[in-house]
mmCIF file of C-alpha atoms in Angstrom:
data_model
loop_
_atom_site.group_PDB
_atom_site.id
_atom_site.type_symbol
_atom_site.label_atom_id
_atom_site.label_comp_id
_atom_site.label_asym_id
_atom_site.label_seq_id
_atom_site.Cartn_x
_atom_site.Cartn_y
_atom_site.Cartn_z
ATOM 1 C CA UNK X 388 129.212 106.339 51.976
ATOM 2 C CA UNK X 389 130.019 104.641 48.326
ATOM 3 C CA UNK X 390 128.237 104.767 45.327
ATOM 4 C CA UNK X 391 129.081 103.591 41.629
ATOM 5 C CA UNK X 392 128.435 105.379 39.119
ATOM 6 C CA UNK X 393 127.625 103.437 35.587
ATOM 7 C CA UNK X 394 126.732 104.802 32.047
ATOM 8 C CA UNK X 395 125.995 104.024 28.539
ATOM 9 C CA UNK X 396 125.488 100.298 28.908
ATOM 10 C CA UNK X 397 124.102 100.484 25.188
ATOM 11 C CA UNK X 398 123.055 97.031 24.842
ATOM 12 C CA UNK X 399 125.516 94.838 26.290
ATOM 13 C CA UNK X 400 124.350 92.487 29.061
ATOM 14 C CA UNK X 401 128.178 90.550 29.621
ATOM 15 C CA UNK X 402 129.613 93.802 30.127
ATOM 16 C CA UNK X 403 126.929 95.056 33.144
ATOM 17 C CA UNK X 404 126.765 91.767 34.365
ATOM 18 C CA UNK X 405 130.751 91.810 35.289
ATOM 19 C CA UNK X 406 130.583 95.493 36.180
ATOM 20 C CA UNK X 407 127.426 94.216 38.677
ATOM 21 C CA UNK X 408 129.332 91.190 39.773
ATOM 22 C CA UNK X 409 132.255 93.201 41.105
ATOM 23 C CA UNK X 410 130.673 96.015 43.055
ATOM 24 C CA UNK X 411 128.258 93.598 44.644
ATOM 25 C CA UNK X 412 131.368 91.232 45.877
ATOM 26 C CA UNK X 413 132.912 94.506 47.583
ATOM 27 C CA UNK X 414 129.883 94.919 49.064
ATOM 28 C CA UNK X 415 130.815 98.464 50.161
ATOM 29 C CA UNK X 416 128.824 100.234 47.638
ATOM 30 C CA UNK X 417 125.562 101.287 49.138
ATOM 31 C CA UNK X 418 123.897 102.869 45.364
ATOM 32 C CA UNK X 419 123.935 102.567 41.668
ATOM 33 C CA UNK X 420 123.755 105.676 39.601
ATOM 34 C CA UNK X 421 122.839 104.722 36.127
ATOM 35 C CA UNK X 422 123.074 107.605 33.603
ATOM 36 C CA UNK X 423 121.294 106.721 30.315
ATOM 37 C CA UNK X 424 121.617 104.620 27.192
ATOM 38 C CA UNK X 425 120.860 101.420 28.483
ATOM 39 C CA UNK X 426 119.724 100.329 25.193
ATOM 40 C CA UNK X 427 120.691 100.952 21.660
ATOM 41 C CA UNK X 428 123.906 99.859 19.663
ATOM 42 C CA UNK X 429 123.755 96.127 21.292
ATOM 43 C CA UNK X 430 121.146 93.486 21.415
ATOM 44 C CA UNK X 431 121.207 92.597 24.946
ATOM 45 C CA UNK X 432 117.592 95.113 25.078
ATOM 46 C CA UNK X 433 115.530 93.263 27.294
ATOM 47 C CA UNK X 434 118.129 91.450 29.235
ATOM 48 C CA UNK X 435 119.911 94.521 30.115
ATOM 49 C CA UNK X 436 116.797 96.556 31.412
ATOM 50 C CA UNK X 437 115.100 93.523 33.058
ATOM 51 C CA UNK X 438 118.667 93.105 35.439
ATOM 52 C CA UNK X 439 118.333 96.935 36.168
ATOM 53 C CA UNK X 440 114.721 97.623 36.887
ATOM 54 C CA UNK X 441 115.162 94.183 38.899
ATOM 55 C CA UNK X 442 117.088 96.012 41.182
ATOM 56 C CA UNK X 443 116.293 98.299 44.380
ATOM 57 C CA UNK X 444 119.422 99.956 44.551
ATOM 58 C CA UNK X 445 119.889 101.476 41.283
ATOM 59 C CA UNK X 446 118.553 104.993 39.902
ATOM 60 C CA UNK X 447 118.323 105.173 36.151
ATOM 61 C CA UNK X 448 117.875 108.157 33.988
ATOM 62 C CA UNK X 449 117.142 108.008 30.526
ATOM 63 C CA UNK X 450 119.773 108.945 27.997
ATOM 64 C CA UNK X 451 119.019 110.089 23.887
ATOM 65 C CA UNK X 452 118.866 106.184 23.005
ATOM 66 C CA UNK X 453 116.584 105.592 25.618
ATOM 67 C CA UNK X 454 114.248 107.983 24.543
ATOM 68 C CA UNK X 455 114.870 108.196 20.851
ATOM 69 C CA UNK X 456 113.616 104.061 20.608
ATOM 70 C CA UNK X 457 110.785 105.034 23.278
ATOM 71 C CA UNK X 458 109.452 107.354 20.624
ATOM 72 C CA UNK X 459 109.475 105.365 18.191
ATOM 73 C CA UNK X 460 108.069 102.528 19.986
ATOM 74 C CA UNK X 461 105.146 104.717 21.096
ATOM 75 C CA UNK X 462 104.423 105.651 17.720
ATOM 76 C CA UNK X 463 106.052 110.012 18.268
ATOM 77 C CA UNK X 464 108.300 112.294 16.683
ATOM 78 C CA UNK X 465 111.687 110.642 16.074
ATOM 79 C CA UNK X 466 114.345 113.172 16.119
ATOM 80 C CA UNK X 467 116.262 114.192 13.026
ATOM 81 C CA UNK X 468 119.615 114.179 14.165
ATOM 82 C CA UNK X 469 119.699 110.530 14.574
ATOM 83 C CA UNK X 470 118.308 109.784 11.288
ATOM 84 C CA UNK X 471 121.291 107.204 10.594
ATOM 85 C CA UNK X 472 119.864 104.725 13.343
ATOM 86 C CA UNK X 473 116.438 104.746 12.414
ATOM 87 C CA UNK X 474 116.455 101.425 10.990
ATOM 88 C CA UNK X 475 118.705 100.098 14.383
ATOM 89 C CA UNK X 476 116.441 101.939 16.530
ATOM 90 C CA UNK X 477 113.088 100.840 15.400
ATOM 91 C CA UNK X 478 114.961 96.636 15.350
ATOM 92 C CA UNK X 479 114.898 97.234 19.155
ATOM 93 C CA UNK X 480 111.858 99.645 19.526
ATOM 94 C CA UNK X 481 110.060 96.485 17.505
ATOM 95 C CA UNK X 482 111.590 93.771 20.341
ATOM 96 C CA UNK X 483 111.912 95.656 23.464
ATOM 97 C CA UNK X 484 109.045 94.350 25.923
ATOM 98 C CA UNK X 485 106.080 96.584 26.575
ATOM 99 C CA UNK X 486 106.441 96.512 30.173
ATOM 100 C CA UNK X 487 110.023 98.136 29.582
ATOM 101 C CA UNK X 488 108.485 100.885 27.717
ATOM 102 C CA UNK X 489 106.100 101.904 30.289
ATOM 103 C CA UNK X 490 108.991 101.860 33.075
ATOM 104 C CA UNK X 491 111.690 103.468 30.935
ATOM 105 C CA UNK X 492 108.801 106.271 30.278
ATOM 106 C CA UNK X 493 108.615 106.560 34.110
ATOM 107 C CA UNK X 494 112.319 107.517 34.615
ATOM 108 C CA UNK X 495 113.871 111.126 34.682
ATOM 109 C CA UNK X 496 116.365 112.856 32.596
ATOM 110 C CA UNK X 497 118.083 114.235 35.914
ATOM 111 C CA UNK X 498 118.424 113.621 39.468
ATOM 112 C CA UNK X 499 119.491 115.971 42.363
ATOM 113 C CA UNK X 500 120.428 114.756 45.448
ATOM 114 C CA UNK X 501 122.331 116.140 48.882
ATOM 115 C CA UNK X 502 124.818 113.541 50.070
ATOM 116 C CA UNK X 503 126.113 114.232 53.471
ATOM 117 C CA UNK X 504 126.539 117.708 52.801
ATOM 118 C CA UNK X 505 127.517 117.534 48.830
ATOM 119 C CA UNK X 506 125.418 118.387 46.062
ATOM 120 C CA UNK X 507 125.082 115.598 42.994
ATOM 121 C CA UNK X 508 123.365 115.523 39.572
ATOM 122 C CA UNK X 509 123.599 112.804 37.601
ATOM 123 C CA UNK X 510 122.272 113.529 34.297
ATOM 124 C CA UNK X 511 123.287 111.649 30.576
ATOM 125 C CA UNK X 512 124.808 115.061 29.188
ATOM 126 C CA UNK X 513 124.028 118.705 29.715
ATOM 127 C CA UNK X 514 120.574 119.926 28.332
ATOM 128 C CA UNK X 515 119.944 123.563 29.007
ATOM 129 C CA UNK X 516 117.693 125.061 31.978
ATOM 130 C CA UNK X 517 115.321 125.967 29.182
ATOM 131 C CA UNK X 518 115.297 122.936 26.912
ATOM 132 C CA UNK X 519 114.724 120.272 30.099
ATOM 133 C CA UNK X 520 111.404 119.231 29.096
ATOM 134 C CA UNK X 521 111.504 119.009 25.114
ATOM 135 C CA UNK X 522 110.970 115.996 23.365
ATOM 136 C CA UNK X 523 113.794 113.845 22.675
ATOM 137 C CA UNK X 524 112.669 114.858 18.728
ATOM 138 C CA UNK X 525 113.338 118.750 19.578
ATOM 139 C CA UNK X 526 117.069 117.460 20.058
ATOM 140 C CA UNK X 527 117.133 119.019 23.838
ATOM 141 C CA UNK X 528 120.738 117.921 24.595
ATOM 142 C CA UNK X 529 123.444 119.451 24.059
ATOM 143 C CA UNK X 530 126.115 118.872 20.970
ATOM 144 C CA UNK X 531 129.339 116.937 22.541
ATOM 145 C CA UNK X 532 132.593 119.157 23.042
ATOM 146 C CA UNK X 533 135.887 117.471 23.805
ATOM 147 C CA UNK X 534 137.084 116.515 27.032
ATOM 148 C CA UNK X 535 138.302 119.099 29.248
ATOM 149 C CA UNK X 536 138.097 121.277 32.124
ATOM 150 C CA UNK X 537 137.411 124.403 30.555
ATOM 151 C CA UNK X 538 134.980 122.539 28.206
ATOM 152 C CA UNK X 539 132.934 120.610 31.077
ATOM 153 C CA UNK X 540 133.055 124.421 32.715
ATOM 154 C CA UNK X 541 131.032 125.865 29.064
ATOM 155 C CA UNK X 542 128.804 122.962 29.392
ATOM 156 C CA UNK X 543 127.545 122.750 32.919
ATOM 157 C CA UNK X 544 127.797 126.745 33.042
ATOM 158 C CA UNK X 545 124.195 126.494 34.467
ATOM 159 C CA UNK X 546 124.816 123.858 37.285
ATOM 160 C CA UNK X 547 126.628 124.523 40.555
ATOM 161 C CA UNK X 548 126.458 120.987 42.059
ATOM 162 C CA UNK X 549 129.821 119.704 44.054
ATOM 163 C CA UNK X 550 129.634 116.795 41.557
ATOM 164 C CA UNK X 551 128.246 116.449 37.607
ATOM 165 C CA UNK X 552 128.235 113.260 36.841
ATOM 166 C CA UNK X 553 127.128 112.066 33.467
ATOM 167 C CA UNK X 554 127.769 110.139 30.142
ATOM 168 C CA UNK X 555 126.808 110.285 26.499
ATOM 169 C CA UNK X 556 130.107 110.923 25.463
ATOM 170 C CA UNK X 557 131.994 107.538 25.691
ATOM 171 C CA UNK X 558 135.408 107.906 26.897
ATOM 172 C CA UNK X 559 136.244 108.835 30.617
ATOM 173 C CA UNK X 560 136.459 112.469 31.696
ATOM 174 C CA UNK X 561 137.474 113.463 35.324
ATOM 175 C CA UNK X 562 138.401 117.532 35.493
ATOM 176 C CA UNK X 563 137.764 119.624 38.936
ATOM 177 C CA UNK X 564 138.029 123.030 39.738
ATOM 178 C CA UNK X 565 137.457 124.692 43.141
ATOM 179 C CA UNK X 566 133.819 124.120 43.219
ATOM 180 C CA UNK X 567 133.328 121.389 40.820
ATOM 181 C CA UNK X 568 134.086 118.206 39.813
ATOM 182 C CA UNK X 569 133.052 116.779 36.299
ATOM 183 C CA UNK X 570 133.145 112.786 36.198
ATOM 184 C CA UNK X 571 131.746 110.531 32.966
ATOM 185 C CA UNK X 572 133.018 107.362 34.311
ATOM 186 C CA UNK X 573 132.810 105.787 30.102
ATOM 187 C CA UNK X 574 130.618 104.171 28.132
ATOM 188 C CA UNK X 575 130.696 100.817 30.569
ATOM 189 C CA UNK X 576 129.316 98.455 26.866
ATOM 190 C CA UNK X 577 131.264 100.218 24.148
ATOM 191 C CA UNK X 578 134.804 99.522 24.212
ATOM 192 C CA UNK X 579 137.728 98.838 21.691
ATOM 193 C CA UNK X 580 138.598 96.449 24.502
ATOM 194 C CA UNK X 581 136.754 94.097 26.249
ATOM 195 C CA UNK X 582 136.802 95.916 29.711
ATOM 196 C CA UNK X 583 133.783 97.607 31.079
ATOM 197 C CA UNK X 584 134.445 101.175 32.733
ATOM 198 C CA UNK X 585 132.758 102.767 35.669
ATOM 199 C CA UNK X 586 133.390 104.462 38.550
ATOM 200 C CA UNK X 587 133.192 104.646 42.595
ATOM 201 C CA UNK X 588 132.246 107.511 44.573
ATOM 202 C CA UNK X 589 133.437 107.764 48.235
ATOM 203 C CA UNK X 590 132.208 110.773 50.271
ATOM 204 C CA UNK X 591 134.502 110.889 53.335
ATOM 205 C CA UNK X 592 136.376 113.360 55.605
ATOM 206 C CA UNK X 593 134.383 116.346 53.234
ATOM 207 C CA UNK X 594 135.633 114.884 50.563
ATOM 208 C CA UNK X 595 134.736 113.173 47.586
ATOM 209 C CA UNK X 596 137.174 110.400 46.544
ATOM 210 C CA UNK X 597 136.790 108.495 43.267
ATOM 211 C CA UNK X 598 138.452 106.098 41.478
ATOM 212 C CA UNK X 599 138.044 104.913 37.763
ATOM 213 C CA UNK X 600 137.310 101.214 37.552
ATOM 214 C CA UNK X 601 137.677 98.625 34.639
ATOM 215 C CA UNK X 602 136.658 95.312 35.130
ATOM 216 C CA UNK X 603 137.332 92.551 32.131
ATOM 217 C CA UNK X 604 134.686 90.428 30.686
ATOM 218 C CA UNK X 605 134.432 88.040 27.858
ATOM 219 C CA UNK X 606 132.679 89.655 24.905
ATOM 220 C CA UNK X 607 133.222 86.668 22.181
ATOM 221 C CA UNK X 608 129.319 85.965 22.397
ATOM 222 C CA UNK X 609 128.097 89.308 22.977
ATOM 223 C CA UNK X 610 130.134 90.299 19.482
ATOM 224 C CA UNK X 611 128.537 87.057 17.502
ATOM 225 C CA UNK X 612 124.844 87.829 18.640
ATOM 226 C CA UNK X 613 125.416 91.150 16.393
ATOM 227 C CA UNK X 614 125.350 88.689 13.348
ATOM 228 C CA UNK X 615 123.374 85.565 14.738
ATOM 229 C CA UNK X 616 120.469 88.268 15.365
ATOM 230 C CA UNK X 617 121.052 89.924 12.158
ATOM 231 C CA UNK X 618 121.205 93.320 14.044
ATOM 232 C CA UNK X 619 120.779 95.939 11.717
ATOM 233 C CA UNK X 620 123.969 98.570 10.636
ATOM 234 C CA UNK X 621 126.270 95.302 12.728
ATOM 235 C CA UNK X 622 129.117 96.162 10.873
ATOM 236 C CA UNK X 623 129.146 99.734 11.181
ATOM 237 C CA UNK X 624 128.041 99.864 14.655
ATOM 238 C CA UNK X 625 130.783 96.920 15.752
ATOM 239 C CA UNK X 626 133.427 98.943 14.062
ATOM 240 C CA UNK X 627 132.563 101.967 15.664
ATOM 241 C CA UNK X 628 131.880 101.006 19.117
ATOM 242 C CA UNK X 629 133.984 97.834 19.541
ATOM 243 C CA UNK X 630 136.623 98.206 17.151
ATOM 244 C CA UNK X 631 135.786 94.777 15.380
ATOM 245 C CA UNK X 632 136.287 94.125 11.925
ATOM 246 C CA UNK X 633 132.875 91.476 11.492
ATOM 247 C CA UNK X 634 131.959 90.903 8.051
ATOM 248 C CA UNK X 635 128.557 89.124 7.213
#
């Protein structure tokens, strides 16, 4: 068996398109693991969500994005700690379509599965045993900690799957131990570059074999809609996540 594993999509309907493109010509992945932050950062809300829920072989959990523009598009507690993308957040919470908002409140922040003998979560980023139903406004996951083995170890202290797969933090981390293996495959719509990153899991022999994937797309468009939509905090957020200098 082979599944992909995607993450952090964040707006950006070129990049998942290509990404979708590919594994469906290899036609050897049987699933789709999509871990959060579909929306947020890019325009591409409705289009991005409408080509995932449009799918039957993808599994989506919701990431802090997800959930912090689902509050405020239901009228709730918006949390804090992400003060700085109110205005961006509520742009989208103000355009996303209401059928969107009723599926995206449907999804969970975690799922556990048994795959020929292996034990997987897929989750966005760690949130602790105790904190796995707060609001997304009680801040319930946890802060970000550099990429490492030791690190990923601290984090997922409370989880003994074979394989902890998640995003949130955009570049790629793969670390293993001798029970575990840690895998964010990258953010696959916020890049410097414009190359969309996920990965392929391959569960053969008692063995899981993955590989890190980046598949090119043109994002010439996808970086002009910022300013042809007048998408709010564009020039911070292209710098940031796209490493483009776009004045208005």
């Amino acid at each position: 068996m082979q599944f992909a594993v995607i993450t952090d999509i964040h707006g950006n309907a070129p990049a998942l398109k290509a990404v979708l493109k590919r594994i469906d010509k290899s036609k050897s992945v049987s699933h789709i693991y999509c871990l959060g932050d579909m929306i947020g950062i890019g325009p591409d809300t409705n289009e991005v969500l409408d080509i995932l829920f449009s799918r039957s072989d993808v599994s989506m959990i919701t990431g802090n994005h997800d959930e912090a523009i689902l509050a405020l598009a239901k009228s709730e507690s918006y949390p804090k700690s992400h003060a700085h993308l109110n205005e961006h957040h509520k742009w989208i919470a103000d355009r996303i379509y209401p059928e969107f908002t009723s599926k995206l409140e449907s999804l969970p922040r975690t799922i556990t599965e048994n795959v020929n003998g292996f034990n997987l979560r897929f989750i966005h980023y760690s949130i602790p045993l105790n904190q796995q139903d707060r609001h997304i406004s009680k801040d319930p996951f946890a802060a970000i900690v550099e990429p490492n083995l030791e690190n990923m170890e601290n984090l997922f202290k409370e989880f003994s799957e074979d394989l902890i797969a998640f995003g949130h933090h955009h570049p790629i981390h793969y670390f293993k131990n001798e029970k575990n293996t840690y895998l964010n495959p990258g953010s696959l719509g916020c890049s410097h570059s414009s190359e969309a990153s996920y990965a392929l899991v391959k569960i053969k022999d008692n063995d899981l074999e993955i590989t890190l994937e980046k598949e090119a797309y043109d994002k010439s468009n996808f970086i002009a809609s910022y300013q042809d939509l007048q998408v709010p905090d564009r020039d911070v957020l292209l710098r940031i996540f796209h490493g483009c200098e776009y004045s208005n």
